[in-house]
Short mmCIF file of N, CA and C in Angstrom, two decimals:
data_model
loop_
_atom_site.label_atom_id
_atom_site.label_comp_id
_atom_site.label_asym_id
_atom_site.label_seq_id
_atom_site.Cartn_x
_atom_site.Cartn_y
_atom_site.Cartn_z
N UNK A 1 17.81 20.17 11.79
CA UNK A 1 17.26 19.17 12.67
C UNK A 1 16.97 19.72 14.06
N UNK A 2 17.21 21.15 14.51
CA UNK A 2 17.05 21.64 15.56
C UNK A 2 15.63 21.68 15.47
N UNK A 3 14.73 22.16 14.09
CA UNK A 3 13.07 21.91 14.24
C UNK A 3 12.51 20.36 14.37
N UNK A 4 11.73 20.48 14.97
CA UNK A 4 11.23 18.97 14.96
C UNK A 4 10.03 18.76 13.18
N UNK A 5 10.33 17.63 13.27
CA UNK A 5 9.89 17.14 12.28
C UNK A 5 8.30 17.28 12.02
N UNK A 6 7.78 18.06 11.06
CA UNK A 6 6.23 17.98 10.38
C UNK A 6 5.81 16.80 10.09
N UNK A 7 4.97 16.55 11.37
CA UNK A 7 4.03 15.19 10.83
C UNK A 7 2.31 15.37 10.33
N UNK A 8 2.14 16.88 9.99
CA UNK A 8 0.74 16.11 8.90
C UNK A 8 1.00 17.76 8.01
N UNK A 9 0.63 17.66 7.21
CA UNK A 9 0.53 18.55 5.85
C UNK A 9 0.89 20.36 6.46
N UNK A 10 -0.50 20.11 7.67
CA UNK A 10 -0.48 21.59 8.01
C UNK A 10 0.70 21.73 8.97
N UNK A 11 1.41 21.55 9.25
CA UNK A 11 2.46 21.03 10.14
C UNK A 11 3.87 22.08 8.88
N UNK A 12 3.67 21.10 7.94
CA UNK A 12 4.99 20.99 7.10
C UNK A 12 4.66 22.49 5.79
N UNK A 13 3.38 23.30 5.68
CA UNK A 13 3.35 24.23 4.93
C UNK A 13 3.48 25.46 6.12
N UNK A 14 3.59 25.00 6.81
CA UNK A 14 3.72 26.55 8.32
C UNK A 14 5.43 26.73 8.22
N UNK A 15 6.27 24.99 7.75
CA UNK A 15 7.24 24.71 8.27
C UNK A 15 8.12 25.69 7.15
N UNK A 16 7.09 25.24 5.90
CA UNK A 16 8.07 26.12 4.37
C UNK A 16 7.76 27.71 4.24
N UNK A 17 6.82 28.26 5.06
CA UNK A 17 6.15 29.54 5.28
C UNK A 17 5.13 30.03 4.19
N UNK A 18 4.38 28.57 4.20
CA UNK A 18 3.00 28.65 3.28
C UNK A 18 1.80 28.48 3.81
N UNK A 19 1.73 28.86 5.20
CA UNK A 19 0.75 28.31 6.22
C UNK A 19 -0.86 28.96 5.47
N UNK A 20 -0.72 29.86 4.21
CA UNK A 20 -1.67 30.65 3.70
C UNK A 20 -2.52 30.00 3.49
N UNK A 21 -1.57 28.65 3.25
CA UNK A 21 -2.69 27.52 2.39
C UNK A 21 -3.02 26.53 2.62
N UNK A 22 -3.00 26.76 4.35
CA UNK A 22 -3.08 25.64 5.10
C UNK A 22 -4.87 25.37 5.01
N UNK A 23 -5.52 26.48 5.02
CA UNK A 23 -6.93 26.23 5.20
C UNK A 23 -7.69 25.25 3.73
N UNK A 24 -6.84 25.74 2.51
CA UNK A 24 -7.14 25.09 1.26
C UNK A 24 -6.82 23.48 1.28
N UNK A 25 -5.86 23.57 1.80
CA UNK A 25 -4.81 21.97 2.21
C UNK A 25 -6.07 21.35 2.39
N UNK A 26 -6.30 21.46 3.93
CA UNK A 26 -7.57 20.99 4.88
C UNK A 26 -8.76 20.82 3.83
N UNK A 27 -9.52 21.58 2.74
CA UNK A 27 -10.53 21.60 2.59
C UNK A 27 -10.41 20.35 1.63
N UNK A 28 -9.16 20.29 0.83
CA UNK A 28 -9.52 19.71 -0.49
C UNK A 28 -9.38 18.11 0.30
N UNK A 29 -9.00 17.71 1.46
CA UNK A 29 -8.27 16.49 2.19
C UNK A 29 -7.12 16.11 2.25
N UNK A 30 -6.01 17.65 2.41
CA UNK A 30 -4.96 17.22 2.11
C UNK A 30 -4.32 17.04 3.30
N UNK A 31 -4.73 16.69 4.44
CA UNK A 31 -4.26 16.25 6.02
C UNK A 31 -2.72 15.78 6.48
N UNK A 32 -2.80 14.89 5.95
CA UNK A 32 -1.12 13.56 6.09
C UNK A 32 0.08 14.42 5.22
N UNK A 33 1.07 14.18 5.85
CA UNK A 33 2.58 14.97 5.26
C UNK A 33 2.27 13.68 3.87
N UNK A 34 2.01 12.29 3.64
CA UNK A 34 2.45 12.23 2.47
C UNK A 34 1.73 12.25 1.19
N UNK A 35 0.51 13.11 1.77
CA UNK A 35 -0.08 13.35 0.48
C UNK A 35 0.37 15.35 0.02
N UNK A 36 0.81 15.98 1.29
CA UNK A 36 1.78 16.84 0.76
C UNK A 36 3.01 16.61 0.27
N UNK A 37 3.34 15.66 0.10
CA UNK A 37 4.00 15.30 -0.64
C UNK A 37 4.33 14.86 -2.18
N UNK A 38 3.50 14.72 -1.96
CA UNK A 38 2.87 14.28 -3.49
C UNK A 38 1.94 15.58 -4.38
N UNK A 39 2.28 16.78 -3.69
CA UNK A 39 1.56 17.96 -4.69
C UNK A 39 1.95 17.34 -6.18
N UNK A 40 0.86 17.96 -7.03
CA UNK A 40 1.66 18.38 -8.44
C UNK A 40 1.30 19.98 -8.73
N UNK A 41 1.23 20.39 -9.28
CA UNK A 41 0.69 21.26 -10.20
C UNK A 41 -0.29 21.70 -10.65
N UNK A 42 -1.28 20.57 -10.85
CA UNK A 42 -2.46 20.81 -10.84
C UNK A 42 -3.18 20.83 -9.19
N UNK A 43 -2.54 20.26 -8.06
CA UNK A 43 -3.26 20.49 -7.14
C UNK A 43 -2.69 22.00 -6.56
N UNK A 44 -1.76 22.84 -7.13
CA UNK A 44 -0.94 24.18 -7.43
C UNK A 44 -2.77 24.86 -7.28
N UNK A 45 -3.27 24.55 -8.34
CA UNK A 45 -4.48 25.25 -9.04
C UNK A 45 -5.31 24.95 -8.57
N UNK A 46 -5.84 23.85 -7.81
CA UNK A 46 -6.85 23.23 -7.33
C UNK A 46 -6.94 24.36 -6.00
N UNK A 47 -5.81 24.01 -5.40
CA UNK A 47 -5.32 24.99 -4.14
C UNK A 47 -5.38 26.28 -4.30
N UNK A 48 -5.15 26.87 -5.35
CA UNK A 48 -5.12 28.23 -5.55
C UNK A 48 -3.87 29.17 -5.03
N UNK A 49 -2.60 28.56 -5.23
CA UNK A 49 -1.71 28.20 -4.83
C UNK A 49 -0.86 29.76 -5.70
N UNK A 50 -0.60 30.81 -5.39
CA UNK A 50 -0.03 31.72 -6.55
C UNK A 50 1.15 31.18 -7.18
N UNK A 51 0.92 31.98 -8.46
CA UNK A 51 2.51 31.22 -9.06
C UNK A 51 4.03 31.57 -8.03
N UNK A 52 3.79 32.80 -7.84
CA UNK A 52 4.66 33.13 -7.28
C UNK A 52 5.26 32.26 -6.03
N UNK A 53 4.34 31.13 -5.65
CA UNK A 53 4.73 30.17 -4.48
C UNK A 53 4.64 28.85 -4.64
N UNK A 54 4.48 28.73 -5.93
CA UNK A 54 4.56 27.14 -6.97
C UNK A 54 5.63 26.71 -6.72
N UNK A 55 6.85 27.34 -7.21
CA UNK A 55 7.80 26.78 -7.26
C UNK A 55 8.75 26.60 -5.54
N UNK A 56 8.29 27.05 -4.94
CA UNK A 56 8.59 26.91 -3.42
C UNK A 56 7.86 25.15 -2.86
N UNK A 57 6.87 25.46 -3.41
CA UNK A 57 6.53 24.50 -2.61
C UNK A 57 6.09 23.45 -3.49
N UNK A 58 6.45 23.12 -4.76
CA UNK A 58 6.57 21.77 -5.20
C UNK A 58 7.90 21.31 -5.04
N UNK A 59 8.99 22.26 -4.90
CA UNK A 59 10.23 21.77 -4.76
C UNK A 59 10.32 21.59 -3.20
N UNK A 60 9.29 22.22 -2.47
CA UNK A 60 9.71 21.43 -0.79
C UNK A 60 8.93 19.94 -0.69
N UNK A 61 8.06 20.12 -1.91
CA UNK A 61 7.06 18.58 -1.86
C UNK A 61 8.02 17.48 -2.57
N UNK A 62 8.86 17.53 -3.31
CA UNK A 62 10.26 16.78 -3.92
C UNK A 62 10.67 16.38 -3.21
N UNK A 63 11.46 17.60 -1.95
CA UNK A 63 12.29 17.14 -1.27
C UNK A 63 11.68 15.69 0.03
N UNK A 64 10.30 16.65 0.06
CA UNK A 64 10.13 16.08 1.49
C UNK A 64 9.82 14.54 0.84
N UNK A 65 9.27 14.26 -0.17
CA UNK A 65 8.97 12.80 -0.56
C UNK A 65 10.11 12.01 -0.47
N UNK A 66 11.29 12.41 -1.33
CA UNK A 66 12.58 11.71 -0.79
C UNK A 66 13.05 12.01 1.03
N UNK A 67 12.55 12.66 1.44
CA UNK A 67 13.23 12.30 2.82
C UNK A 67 11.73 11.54 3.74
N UNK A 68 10.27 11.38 3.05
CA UNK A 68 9.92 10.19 3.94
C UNK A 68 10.02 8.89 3.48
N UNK A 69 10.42 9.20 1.90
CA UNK A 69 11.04 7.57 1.26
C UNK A 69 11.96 6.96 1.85
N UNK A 70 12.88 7.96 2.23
CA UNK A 70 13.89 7.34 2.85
C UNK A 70 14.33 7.18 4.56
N UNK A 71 13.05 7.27 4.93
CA UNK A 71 12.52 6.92 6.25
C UNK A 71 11.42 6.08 6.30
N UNK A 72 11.36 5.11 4.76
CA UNK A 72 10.69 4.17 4.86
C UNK A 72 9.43 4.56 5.22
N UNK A 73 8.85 5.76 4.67
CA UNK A 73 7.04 5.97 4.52
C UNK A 73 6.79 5.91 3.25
N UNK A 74 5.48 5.48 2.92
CA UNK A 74 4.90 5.27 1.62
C UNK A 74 4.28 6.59 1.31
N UNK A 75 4.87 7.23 -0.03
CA UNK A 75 4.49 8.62 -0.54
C UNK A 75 3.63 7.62 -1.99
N UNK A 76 2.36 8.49 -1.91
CA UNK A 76 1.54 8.28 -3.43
C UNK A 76 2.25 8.59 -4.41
N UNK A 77 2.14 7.78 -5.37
CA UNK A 77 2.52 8.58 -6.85
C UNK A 77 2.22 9.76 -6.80
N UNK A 78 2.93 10.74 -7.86
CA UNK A 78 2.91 11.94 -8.09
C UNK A 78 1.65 11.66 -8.93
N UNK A 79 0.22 12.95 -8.73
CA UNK A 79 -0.91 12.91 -8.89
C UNK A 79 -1.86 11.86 -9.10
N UNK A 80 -1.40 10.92 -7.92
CA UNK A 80 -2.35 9.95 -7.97
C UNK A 80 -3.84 10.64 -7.92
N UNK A 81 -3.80 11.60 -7.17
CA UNK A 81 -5.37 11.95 -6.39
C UNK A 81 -5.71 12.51 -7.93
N UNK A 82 -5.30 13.59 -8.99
CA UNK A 82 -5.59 14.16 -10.13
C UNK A 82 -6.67 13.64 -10.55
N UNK A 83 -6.22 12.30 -11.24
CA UNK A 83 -7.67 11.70 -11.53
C UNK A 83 -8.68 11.18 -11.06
N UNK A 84 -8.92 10.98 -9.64
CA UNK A 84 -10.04 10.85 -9.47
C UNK A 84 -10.74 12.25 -8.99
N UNK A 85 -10.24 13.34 -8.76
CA UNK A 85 -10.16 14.68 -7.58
C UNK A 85 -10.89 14.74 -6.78
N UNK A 86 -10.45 13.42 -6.22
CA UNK A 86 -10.53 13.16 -4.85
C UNK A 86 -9.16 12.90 -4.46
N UNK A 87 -9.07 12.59 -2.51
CA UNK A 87 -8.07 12.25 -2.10
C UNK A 87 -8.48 10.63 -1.57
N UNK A 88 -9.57 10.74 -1.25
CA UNK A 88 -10.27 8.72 -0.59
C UNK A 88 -9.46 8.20 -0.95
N UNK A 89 -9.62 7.95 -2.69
CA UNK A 89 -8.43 6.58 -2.88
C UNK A 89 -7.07 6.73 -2.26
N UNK A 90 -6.64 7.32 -2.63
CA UNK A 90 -4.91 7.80 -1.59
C UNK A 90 -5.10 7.48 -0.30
N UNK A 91 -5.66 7.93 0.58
CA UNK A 91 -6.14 7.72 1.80
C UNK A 91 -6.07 5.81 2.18
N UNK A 92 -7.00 5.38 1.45
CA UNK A 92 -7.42 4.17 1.30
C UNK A 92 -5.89 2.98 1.26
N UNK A 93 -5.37 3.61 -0.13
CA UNK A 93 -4.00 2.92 -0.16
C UNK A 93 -3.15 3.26 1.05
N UNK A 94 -3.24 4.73 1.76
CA UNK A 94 -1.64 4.68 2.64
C UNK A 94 -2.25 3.90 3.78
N UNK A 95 -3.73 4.33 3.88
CA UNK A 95 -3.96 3.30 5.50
C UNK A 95 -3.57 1.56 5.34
N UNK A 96 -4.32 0.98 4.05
CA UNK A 96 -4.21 -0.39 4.08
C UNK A 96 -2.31 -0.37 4.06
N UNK A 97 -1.60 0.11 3.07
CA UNK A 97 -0.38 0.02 3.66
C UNK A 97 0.19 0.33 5.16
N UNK A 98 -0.05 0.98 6.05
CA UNK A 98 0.10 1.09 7.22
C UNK A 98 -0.28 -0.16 7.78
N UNK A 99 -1.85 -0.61 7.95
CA UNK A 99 -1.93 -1.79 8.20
C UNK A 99 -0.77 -3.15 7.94
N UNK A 100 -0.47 -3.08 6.91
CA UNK A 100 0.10 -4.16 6.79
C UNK A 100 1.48 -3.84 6.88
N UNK A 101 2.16 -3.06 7.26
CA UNK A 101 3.27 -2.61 7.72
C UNK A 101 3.14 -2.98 9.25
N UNK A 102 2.34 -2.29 9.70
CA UNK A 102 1.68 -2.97 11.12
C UNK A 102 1.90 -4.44 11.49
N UNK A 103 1.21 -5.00 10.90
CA UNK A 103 0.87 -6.61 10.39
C UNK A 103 2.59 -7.16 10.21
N UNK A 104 3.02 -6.48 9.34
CA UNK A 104 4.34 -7.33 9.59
C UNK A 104 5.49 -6.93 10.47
N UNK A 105 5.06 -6.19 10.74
CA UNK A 105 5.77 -5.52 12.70
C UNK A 105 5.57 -7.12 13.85
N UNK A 106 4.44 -7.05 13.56
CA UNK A 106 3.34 -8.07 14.37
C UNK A 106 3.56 -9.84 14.23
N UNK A 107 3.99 -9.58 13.08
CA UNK A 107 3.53 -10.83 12.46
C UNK A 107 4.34 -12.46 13.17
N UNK A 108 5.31 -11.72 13.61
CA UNK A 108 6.20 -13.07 14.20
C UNK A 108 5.64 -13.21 15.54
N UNK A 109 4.75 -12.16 16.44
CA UNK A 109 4.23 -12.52 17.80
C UNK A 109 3.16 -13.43 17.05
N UNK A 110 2.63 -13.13 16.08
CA UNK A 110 0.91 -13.69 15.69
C UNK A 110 1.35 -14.66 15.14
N UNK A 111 2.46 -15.30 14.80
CA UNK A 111 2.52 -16.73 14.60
C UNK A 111 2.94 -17.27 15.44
N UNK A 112 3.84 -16.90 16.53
CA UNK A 112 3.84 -17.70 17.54
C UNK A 112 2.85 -17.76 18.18
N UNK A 113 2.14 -17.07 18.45
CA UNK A 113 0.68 -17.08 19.26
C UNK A 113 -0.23 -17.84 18.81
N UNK A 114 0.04 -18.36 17.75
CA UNK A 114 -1.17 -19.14 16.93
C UNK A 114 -0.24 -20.75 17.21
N UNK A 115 1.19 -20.38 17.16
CA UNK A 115 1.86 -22.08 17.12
C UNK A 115 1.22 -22.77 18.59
N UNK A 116 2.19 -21.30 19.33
CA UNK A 116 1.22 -22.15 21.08
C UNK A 116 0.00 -22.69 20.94
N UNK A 117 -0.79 -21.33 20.76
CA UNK A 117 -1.90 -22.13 20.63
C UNK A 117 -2.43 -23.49 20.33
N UNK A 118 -2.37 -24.05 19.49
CA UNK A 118 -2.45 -25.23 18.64
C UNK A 118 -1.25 -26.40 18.95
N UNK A 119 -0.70 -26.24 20.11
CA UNK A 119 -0.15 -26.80 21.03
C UNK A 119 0.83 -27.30 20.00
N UNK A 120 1.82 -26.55 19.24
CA UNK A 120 3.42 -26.53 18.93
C UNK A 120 4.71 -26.34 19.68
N UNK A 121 4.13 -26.15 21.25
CA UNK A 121 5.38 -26.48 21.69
C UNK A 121 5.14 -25.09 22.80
N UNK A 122 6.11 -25.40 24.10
CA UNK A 122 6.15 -23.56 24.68
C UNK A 122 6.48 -22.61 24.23
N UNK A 123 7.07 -22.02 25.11
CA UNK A 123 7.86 -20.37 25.06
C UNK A 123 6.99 -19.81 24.77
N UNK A 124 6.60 -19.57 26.12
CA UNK A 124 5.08 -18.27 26.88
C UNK A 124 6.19 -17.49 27.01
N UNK A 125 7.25 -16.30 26.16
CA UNK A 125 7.64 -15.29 26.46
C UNK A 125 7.28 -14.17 26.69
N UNK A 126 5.61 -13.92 26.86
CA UNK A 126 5.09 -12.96 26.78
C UNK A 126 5.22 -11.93 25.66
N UNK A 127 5.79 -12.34 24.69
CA UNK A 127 5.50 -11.34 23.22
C UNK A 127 6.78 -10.69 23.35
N UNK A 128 7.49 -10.47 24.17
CA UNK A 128 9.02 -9.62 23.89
C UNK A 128 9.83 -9.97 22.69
N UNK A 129 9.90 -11.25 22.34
CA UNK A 129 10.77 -11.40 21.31
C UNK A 129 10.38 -10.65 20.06
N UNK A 130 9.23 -10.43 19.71
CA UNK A 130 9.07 -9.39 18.48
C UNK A 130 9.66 -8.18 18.45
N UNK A 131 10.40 -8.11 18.94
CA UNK A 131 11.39 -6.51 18.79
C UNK A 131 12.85 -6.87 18.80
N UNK A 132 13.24 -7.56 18.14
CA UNK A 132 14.80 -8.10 17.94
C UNK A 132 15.19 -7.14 17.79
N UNK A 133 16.48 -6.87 18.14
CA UNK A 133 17.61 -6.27 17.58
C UNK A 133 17.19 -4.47 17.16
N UNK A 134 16.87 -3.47 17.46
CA UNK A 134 16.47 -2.26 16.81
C UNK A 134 17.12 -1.26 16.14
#
């Protein structure tokens, strides 16, 4: 924990000392730590990935999925992208999830803001109460 934490793909293959394949990462759309996360095997090959560094770095793509699962980030299924070979759809799902992760961050200012509105009563707190307790 003395390194700081890899937040996008090319970040986290410099971090496992695979930065080789950082340029392949980039090309195919592999940007965001949690779609490095989600390597399989076939994106091993897609990547051009030697054997000799397969097993390095699907087992750092294991690990790292359980440690942004369990920091409460949304990792794709394992080869979601495979079948379409593309990454869009993936993309598509983690943003709209972000959004609405967002959205329910939000969501207790945006109903009070809507109660005032519609004249349910005061408490103009200026939006502070949406951060209870952290």
């Amino acid at each position: 924990e003395s390194a700081p934490r890899p937040r996008t793909a090319a970040e986290w293959l410099r971090a496992i000392g695979l930065q080789q394949y950082e340029a392949a990462a980039r090309s195919h759309g592999i940007l965001r730590i949690e779609l490095a996360a989600a390597l399989t095997d076939a994106d091993c090959e897609r990547l051009k990935v030697a054997p000799r560094d397969r097993t390095r770095l699907l087992s750092s793509a294991a690990l790292l999925a359980k440690r942004l699962e369990a920091r409460g980030k949304r990792v794709p299924r394992s080869g979601a992208a495979d079948t379409s070979g593309g990454y869009s759809a993936v993309y598509e799902e983690l943003s709209a999830a972000e959004e609405m992760e967002e959205l329910g961050d939000d969501a207790g200012a945006l109903a009070g803001a809507a109660t005032a509105r519609s004249g349910g009563g005061g408490g103009g707190d200026g939006g502070d109460g949406s951060r209870r307790g952290g």
